[in-house]
CSV table of C-alpha atoms and ligand atoms in Angstrom, one decimal:
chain,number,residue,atom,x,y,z
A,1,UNK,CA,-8.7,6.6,-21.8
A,2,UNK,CA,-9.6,10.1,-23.1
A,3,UNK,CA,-8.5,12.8,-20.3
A,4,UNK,CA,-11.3,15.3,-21.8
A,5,UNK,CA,-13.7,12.3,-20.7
A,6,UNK,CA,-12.0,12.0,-17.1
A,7,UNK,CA,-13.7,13.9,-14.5
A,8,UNK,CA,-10.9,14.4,-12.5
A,9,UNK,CA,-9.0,17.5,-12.7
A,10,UNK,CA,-5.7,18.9,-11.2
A,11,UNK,CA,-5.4,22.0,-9.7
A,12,UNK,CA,-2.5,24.6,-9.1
A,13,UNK,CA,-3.2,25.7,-5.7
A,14,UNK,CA,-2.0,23.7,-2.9
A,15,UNK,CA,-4.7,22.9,-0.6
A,16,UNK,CA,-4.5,25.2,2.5
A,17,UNK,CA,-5.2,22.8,5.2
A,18,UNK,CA,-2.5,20.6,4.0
A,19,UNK,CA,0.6,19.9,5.5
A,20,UNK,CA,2.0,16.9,4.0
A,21,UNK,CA,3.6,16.3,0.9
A,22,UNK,CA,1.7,13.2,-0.1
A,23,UNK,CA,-1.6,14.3,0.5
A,24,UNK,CA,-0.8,17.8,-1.4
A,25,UNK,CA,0.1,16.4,-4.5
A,26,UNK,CA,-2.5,13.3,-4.5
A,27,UNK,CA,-5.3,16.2,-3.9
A,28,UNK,CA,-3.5,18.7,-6.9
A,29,UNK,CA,-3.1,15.9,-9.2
A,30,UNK,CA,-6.5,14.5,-9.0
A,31,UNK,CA,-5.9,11.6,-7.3
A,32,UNK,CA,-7.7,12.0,-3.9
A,33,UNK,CA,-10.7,14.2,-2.4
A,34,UNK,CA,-10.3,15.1,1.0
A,35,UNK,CA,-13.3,14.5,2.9
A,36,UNK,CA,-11.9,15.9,6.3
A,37,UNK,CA,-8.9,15.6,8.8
A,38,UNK,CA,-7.6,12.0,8.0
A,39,UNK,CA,-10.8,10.7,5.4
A,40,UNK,CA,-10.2,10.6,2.0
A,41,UNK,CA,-11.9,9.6,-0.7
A,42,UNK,CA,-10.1,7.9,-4.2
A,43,UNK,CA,-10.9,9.5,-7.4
A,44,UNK,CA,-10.4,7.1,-10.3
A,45,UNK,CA,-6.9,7.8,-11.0
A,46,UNK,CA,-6.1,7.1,-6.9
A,47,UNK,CA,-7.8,3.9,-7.5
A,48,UNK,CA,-6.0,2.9,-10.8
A,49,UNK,CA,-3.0,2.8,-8.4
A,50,UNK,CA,-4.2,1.3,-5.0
A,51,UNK,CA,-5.5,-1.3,-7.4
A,52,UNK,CA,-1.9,-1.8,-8.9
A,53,UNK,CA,-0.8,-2.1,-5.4
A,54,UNK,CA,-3.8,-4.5,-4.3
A,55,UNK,CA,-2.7,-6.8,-7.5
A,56,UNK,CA,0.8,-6.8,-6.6
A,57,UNK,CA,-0.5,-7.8,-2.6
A,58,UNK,CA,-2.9,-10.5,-3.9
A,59,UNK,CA,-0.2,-12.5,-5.8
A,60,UNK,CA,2.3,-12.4,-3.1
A,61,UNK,CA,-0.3,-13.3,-0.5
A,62,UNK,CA,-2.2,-16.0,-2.7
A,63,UNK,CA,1.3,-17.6,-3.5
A,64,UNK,CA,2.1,-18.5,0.0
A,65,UNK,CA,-1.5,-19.9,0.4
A,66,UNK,CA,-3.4,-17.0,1.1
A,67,UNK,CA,-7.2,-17.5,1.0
A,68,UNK,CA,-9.2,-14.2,0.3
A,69,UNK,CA,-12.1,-13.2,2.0
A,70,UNK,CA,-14.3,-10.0,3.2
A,71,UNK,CA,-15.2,-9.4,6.1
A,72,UNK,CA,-17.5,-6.8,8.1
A,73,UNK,CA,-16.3,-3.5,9.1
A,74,UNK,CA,-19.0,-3.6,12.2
A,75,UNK,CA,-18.4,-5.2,14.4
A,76,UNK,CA,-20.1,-6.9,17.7
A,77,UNK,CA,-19.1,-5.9,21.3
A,78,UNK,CA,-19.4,-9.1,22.6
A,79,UNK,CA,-16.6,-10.8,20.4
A,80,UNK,CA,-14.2,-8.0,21.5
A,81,UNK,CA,-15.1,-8.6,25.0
A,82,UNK,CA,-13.2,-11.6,25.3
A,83,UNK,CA,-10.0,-10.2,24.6
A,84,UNK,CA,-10.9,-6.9,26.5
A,85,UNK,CA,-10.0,-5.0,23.5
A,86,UNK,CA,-13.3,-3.3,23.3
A,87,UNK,CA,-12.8,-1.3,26.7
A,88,UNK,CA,-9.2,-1.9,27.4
A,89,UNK,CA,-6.1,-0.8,25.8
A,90,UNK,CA,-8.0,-0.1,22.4
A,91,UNK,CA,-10.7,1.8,23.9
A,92,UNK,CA,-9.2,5.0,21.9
A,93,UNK,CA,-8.9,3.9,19.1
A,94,UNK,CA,-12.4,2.7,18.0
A,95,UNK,CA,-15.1,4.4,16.3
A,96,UNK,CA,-18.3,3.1,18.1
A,97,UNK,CA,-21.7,4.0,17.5
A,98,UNK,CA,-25.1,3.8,19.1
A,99,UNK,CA,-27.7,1.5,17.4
A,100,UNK,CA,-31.6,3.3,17.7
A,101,UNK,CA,-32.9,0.8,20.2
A,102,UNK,CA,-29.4,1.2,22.6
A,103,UNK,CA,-27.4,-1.6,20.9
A,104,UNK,CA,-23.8,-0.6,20.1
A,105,UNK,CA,-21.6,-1.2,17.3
A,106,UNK,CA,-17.9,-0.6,16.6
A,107,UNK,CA,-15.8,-0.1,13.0
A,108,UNK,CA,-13.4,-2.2,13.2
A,109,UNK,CA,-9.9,-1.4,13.2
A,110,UNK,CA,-8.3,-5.1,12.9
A,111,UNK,CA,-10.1,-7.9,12.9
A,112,UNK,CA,-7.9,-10.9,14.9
A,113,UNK,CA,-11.1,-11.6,17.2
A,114,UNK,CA,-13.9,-11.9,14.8
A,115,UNK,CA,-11.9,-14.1,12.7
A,116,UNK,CA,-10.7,-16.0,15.6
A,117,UNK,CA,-14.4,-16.4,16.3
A,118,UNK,CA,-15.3,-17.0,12.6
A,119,UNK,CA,-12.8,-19.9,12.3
A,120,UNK,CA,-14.5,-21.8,14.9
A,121,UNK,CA,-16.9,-22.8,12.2
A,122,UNK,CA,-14.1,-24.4,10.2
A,123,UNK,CA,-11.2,-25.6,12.5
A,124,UNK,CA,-12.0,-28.6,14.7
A,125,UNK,CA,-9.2,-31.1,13.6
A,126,UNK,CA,-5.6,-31.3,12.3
A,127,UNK,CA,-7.0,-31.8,9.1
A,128,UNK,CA,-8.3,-28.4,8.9
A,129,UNK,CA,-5.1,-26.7,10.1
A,130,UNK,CA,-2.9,-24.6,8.5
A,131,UNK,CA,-4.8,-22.1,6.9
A,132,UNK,CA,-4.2,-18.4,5.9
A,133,UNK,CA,-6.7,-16.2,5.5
A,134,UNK,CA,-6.6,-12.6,4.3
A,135,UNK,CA,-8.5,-9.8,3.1
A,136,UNK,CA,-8.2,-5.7,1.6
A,137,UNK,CA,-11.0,-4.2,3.9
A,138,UNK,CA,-11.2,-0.7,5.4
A,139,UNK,CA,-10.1,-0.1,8.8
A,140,UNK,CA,-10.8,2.4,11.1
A,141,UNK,CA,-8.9,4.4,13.9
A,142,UNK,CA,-9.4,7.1,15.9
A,143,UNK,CA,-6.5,8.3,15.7
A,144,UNK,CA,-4.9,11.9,17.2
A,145,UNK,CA,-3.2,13.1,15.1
A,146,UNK,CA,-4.0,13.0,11.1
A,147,UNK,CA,-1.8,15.1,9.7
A,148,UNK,CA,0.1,13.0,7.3
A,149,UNK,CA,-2.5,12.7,4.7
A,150,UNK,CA,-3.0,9.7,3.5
A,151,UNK,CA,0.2,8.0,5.7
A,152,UNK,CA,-2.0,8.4,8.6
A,153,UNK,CA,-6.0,8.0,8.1
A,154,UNK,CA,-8.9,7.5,9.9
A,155,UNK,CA,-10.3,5.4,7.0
A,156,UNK,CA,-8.0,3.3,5.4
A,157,UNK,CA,-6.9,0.2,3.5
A,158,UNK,CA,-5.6,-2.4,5.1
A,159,UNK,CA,-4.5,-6.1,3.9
A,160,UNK,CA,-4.3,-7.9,7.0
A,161,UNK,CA,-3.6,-11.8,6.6
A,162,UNK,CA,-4.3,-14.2,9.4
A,163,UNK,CA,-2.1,-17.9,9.9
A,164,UNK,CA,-3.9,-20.6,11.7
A,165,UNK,CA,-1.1,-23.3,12.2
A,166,UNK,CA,-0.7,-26.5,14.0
A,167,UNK,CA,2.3,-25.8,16.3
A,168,UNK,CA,4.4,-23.1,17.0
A,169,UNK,CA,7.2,-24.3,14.2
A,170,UNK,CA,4.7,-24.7,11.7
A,171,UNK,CA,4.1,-21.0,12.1
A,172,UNK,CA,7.3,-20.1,12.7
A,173,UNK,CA,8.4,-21.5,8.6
A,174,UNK,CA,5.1,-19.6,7.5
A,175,UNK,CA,6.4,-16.6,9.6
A,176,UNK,CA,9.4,-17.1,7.4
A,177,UNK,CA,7.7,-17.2,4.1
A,178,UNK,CA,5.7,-14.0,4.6
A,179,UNK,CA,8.9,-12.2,5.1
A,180,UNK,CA,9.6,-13.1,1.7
A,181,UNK,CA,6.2,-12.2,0.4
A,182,UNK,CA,6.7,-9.2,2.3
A,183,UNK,CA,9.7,-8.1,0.6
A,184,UNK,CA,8.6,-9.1,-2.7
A,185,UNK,CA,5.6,-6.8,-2.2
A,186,UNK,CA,8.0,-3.7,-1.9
A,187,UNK,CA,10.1,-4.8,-4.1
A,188,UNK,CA,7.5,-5.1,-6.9
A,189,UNK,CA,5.6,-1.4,-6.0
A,190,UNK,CA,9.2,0.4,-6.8
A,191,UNK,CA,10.0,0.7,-2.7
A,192,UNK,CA,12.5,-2.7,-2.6
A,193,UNK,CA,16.0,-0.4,-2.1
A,194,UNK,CA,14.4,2.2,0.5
A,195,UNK,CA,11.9,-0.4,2.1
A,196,UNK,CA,14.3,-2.2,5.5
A,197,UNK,CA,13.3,-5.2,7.3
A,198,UNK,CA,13.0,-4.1,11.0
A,199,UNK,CA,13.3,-5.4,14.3
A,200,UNK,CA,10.7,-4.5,16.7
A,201,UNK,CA,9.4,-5.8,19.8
A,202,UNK,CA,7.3,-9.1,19.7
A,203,UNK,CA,5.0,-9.0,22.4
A,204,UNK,CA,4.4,-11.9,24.4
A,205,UNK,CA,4.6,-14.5,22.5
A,206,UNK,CA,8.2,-14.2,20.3
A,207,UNK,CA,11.1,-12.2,20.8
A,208,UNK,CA,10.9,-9.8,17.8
A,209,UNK,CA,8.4,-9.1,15.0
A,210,UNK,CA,9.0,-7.1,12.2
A,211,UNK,CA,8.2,-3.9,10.7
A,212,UNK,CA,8.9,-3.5,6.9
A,213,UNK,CA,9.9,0.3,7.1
A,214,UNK,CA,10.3,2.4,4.1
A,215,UNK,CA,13.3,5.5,4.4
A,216,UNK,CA,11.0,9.1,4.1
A,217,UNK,CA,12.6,12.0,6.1
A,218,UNK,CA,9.0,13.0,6.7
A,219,UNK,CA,8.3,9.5,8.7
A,220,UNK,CA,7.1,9.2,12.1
A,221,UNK,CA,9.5,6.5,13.5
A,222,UNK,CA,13.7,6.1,13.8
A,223,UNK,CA,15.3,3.4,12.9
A,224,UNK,CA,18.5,2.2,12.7
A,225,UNK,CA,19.8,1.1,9.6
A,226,UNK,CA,22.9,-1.1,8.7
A,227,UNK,CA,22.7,-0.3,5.1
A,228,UNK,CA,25.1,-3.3,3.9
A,229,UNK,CA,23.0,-6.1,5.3
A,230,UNK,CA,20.2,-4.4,4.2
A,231,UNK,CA,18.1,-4.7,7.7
A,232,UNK,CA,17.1,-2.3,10.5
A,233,UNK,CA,16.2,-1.8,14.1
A,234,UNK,CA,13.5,0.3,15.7
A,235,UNK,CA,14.5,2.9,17.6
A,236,UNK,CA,12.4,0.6,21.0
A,237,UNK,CA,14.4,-2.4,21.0
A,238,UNK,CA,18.2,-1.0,20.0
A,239,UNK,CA,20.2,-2.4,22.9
A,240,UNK,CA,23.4,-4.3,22.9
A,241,UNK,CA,21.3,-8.0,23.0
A,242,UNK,CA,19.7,-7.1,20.1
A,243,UNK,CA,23.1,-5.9,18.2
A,244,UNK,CA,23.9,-9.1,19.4
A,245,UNK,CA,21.2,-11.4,18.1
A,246,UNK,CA,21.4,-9.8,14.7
A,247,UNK,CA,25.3,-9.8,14.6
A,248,UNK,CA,25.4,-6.0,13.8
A,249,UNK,CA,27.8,-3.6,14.8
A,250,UNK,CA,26.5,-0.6,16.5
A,251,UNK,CA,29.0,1.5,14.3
A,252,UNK,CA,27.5,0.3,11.2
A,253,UNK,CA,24.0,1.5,12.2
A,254,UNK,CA,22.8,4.8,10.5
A,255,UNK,CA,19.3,6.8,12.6
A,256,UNK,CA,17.2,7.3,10.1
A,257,UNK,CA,13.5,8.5,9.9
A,258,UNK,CA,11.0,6.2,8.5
A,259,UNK,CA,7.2,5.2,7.6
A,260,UNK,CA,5.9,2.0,8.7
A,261,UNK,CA,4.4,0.2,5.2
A,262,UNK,CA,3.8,-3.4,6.6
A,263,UNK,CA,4.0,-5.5,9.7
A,264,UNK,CA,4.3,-9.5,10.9
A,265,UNK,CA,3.9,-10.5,14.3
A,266,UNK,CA,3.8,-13.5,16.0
A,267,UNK,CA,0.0,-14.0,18.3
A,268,UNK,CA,1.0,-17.5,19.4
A,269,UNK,CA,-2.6,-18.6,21.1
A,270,UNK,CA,-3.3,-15.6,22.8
A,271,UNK,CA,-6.8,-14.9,20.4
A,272,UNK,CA,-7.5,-18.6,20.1
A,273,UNK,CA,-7.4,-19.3,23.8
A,274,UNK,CA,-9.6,-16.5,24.4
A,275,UNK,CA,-12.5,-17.3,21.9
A,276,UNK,CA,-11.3,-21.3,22.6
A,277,UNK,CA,-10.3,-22.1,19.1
A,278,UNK,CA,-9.3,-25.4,19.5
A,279,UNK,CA,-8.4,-29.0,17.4
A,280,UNK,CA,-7.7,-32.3,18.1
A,281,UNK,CA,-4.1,-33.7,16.8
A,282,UNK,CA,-3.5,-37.1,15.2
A,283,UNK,CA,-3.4,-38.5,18.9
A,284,UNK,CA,-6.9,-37.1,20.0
A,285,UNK,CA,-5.5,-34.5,22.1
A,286,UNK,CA,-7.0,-31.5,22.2
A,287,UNK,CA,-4.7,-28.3,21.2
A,288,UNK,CA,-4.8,-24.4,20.6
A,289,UNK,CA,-4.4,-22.9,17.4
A,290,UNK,CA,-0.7,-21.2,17.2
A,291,UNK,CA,-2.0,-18.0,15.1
A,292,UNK,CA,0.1,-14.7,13.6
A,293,UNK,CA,-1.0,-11.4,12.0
A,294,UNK,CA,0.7,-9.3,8.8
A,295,UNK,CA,-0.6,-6.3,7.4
A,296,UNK,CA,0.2,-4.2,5.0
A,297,UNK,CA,-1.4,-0.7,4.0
A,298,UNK,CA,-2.1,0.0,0.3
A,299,UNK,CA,-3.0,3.5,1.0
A,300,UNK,CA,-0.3,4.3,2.9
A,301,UNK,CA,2.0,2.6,0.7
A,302,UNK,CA,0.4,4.8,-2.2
A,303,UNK,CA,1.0,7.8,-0.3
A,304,UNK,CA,4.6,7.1,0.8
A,305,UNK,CA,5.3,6.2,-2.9
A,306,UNK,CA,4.3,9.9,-3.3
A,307,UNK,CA,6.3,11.5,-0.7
A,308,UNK,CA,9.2,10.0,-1.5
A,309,UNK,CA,9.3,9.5,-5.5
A,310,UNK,CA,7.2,13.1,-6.2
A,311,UNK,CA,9.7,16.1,-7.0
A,312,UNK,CA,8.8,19.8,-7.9
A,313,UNK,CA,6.8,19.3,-10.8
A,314,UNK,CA,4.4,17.0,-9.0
A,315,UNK,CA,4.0,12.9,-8.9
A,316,UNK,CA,6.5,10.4,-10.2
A,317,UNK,CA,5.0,7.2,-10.1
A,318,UNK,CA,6.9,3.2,-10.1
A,319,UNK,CA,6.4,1.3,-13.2
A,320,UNK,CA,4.4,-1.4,-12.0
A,321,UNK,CA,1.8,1.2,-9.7
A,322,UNK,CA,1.5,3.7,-12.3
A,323,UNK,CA,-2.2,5.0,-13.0
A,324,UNK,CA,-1.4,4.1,-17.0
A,325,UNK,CA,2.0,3.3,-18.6
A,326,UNK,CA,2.2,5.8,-21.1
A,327,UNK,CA,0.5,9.7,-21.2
A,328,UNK,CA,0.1,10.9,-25.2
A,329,UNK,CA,-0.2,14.3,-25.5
A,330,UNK,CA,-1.6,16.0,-29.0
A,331,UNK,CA,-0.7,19.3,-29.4
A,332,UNK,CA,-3.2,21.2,-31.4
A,333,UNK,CA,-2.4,21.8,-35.1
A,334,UNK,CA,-1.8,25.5,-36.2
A,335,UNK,CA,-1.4,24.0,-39.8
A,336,UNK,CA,-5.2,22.4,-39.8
A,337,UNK,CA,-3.7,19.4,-40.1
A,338,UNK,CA,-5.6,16.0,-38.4
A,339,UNK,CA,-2.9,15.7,-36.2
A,340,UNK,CA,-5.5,14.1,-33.7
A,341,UNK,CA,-6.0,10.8,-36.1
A,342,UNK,CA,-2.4,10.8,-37.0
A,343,UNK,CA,-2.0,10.2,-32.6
A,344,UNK,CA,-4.9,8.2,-32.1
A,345,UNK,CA,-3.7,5.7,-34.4
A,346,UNK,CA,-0.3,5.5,-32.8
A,347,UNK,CA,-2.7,5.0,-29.3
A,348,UNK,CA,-4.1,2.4,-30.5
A,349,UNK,CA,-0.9,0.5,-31.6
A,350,UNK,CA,0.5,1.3,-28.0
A,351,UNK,CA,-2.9,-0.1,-27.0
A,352,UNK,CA,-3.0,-3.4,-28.4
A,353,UNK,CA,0.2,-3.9,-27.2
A,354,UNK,CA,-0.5,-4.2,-23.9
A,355,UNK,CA,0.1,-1.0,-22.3
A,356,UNK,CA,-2.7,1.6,-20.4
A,357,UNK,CA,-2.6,4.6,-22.5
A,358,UNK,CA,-4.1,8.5,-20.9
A,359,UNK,CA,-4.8,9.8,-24.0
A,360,UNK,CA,-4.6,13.8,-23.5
A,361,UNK,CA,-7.0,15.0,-26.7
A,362,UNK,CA,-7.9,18.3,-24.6
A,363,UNK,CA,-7.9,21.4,-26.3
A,364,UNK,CA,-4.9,23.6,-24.0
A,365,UNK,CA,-1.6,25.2,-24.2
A,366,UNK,CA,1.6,22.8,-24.6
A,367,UNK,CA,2.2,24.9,-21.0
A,368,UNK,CA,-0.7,23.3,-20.0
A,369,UNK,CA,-0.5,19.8,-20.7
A,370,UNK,CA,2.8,19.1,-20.3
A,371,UNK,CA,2.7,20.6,-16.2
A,372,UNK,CA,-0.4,17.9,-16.0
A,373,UNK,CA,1.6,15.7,-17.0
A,374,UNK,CA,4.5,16.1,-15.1
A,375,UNK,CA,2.1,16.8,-11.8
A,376,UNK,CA,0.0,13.6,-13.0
A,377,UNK,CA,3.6,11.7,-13.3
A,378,UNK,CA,2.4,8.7,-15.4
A,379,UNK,CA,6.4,7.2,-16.4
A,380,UNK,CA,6.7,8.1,-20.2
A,381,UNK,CA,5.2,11.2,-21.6
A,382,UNK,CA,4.8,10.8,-25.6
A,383,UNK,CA,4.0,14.3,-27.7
A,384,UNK,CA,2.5,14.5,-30.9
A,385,UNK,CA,2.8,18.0,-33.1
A,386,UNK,CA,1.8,19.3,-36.9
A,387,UNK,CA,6.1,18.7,-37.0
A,388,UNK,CA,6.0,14.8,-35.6
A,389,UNK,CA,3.2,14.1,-38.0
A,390,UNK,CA,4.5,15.4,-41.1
A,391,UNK,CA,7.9,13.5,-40.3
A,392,UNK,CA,6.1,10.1,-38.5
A,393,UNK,CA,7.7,10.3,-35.8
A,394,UNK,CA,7.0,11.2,-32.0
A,395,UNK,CA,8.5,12.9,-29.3
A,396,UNK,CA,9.4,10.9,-26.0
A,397,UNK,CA,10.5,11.5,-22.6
A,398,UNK,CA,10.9,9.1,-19.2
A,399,UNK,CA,8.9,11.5,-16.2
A,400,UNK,CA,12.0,11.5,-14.7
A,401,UNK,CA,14.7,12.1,-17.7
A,402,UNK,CA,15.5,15.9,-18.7
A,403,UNK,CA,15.5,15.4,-22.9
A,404,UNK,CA,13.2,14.2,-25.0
A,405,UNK,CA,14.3,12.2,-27.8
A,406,UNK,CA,12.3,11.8,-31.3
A,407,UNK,CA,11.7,8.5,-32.7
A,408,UNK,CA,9.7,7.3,-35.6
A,409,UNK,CA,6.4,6.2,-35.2
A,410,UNK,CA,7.1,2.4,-36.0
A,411,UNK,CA,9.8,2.3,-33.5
A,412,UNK,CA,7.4,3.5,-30.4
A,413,UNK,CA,6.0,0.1,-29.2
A,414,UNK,CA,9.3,-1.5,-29.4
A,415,UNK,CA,10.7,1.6,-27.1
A,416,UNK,CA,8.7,1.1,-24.7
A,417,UNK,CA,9.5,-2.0,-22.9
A,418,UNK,CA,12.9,-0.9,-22.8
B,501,LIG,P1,1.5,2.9,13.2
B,501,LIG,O1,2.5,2.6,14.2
B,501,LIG,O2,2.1,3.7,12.0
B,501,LIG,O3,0.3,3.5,13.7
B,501,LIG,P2,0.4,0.3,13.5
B,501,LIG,O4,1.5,-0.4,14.2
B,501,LIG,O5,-0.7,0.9,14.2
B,501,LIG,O6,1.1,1.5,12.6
B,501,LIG,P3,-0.8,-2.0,12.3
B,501,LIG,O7,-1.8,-2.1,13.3
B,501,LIG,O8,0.3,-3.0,12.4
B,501,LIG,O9,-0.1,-0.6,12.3
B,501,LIG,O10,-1.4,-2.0,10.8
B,501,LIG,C1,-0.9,-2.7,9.7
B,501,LIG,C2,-0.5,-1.7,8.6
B,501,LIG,O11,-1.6,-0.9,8.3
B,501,LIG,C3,0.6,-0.8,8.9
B,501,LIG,O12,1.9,-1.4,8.7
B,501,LIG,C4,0.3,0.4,8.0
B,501,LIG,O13,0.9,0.1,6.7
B,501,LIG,C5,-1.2,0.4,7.9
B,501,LIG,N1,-1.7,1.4,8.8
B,501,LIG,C6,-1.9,1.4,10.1
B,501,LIG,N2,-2.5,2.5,10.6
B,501,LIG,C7,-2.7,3.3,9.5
B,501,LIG,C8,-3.4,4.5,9.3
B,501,LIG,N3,-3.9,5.2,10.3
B,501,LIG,N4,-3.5,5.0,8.0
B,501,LIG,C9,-3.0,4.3,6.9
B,501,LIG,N5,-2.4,3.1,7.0
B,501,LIG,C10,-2.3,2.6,8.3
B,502,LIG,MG1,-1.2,2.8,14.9
């Protein structure tokens, strides 16, 4: 990809109505517009990464037997009715709207009841039981206070995966798998050492669930952290049974702030007994379905990736959710030399090796490009001069290292899965 050809650009100026790290540097480096307070838009170097993210989502979920679908972000009044989620305890949280002949609609903001109602269509037997369904959709909240850029929208990105099980232990060893998923998720989008498993409360149904919370001194929640086994507590449920069920010492346990990136909980038959989703076991007996919830936000994670990772200069972006692997710069020749062929041909080797390559061809100071690249933060930086051509070699430096180091041309490829 040519930069001069992307239509994003980065800017110098911090946005004034920003407060928040992550939404300051998405906007400066191009990767976000902000629409208003809490509504963002993602320019098409935002999206190279939430896609990165999704990818990363979809395998995890689709290898513990995920099934994708999409579903609508309106949503009827009379399905939220049953759970009394449309007036209720979520009645501040909805965006509702008025239809022209006095209908009304609502965006949804999770989407447990219409897929409750949805599976009645496909769950009447044993047979049919367990299934997991999932899906990326936009969400919407009304929430109060947006401040945190993308951490906190109004619009957002959610995958939110629903289990449909049998009986409460057949959840229970699903449960068990999407923990792993879960941690595989952060592992794999470059959050795996700052990203804890936390206790929270579990609602009705099972003593905790859990929050996967990622360490960000900006975050809106405490947790308590035992560092060595690697798990947490929320601030809500730290008391001495819980120390005790966990078999933590309260000395061990470090207060620490936090952003929430995913969440499992346990539903048990609360949804399907209120839209009566039902099935008959092997004996003919008629059962509820034993349900549980886990989401996970892309955009969030995307934006705590950049509050956590991003330094002075600007982004610094994870391998594996990177917008491209590798940003070339040409400098412009003074000597009228075509260094521009001499780096588009080392591109193209990069290229057909399998890696994404921003190709900076734009006529600007060094100054210039290399601050875009360091705000951009795309993990190795290669620069081309009149000097590297004439030599064939290339200059090359990790976003995060302080020296460059000059290699031949030949050697680059192999470099870079190092
Ligand atoms: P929080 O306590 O931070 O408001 P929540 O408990 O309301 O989160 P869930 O309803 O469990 O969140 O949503 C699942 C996931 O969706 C969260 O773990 C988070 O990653 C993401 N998420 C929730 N609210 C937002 C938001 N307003 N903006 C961006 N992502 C969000
Ligand atoms: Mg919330």
């Amino acid at each position: 990809m040519k930069q001069s050809q992307l239509f994003t650009k980065t800017r110098k100026e911090v946005p004034s109505d920003e407060v928040s790290k992550n939404a300051q540097l998405l906007i400066r480096g191009g990767f976000v517009h902000k629409e208003m307070a809490g509504v963002y838009s993602l320019l098409p170097l935002g999206l190279r990464v939430v896609d990165k993210i999704n990818t990363i989502i979809r395998e995890e979920m689709n290898a513990i037997g995920g099934q994708e679908v999409f579903m609508s972000a309106l949503q009827d009044p009379e399905t939220w009715k049953k759970t009394d989620r449309w007036e209720g305890d979520a009645k501040d949280i909805w965006f509702k709207t008025h239809l022209g002949n006095g209908g009304e609609l609502g965006l949804g903001f999770t989407h447990e009841e219409p897929l409750t109602n949805l599976m009645k269509n496909h769950i009447s037997s044993y047979k049919d039981l367990p299934k997991y369904v999932y899906q990326i959709q936009t969400k919407f909240r009304n929430e109060v206070r947006a401040k945190s850029g993308v951490l906190r929208g109004r619009e957002f990105l959610m995958k939110d995966l629903y289990s449909f099980c049998k009986t409460p232990e057949e959840q229970d060893a699903f449960y068990e798998q999407a923990k792993q998923a879960y941690t595989n998720v952060f592992k794999r989008v470059g959050l795996g050492d700052r990203t804890f498993m936390t206790f929270a409360s579990g609602g009705t149904f099972s003593k905790y669930s859990h929050e996967f919370q990622t360490l960000c001194d900006t975050g809106e929640d405490t947790i308590y952290v035992d560092e060595k086994k690697h798990i947490a507590i929320n601030k809500e449920v730290l008391n001495d049974e819980v120390l005790k069920d966990l078999g933590v010492s309260r000395d061990d346990l470090v207060e620490k702030m936090a952003v929430e990136v995913g969440n499992i909980f346990s539903l048990g038959t609360r949804f399907s007994d209120a839209f009566g989703l039902n099935f008959l076991d092997a004996t003919g007996t008629q059962q509820s379905v034993v349900m549980g919830s886990y989401g996970i936000g892309p955009t969030r994670t995307m934006g705590v990736i950049a509050e956590v990772y991003g330094d002075d200069k600007g982004l610094v972006w994870p391998k594996s959710v990177a917008p491209f692997d590798v940003h070339v710069l040409v400098l412009e020749s003074k000597e009228g030399a075509d260094v521009h062929a001499y780096t588009e041909k080392i591109t193209t080797d990069i290229e057909k090796a399998g890696y994404e390559v921003l190709y900076d061809d734009r006529g600007m100071t060094a100054g210039a490009k290399f601050a875009d690249a360091d705000l951009i933060g795309i993990p190795m930086r290669l620069v081309i001069s009149d000097k590297h051509m004439r030599n064939n070699t290339v200059e090359m430096k990790g976003r995060t290292e302080a020296d460059a180091r000059v290699v031949t041309s030949s050697e680059v490829v192999g470099l870079l899965s190092s």
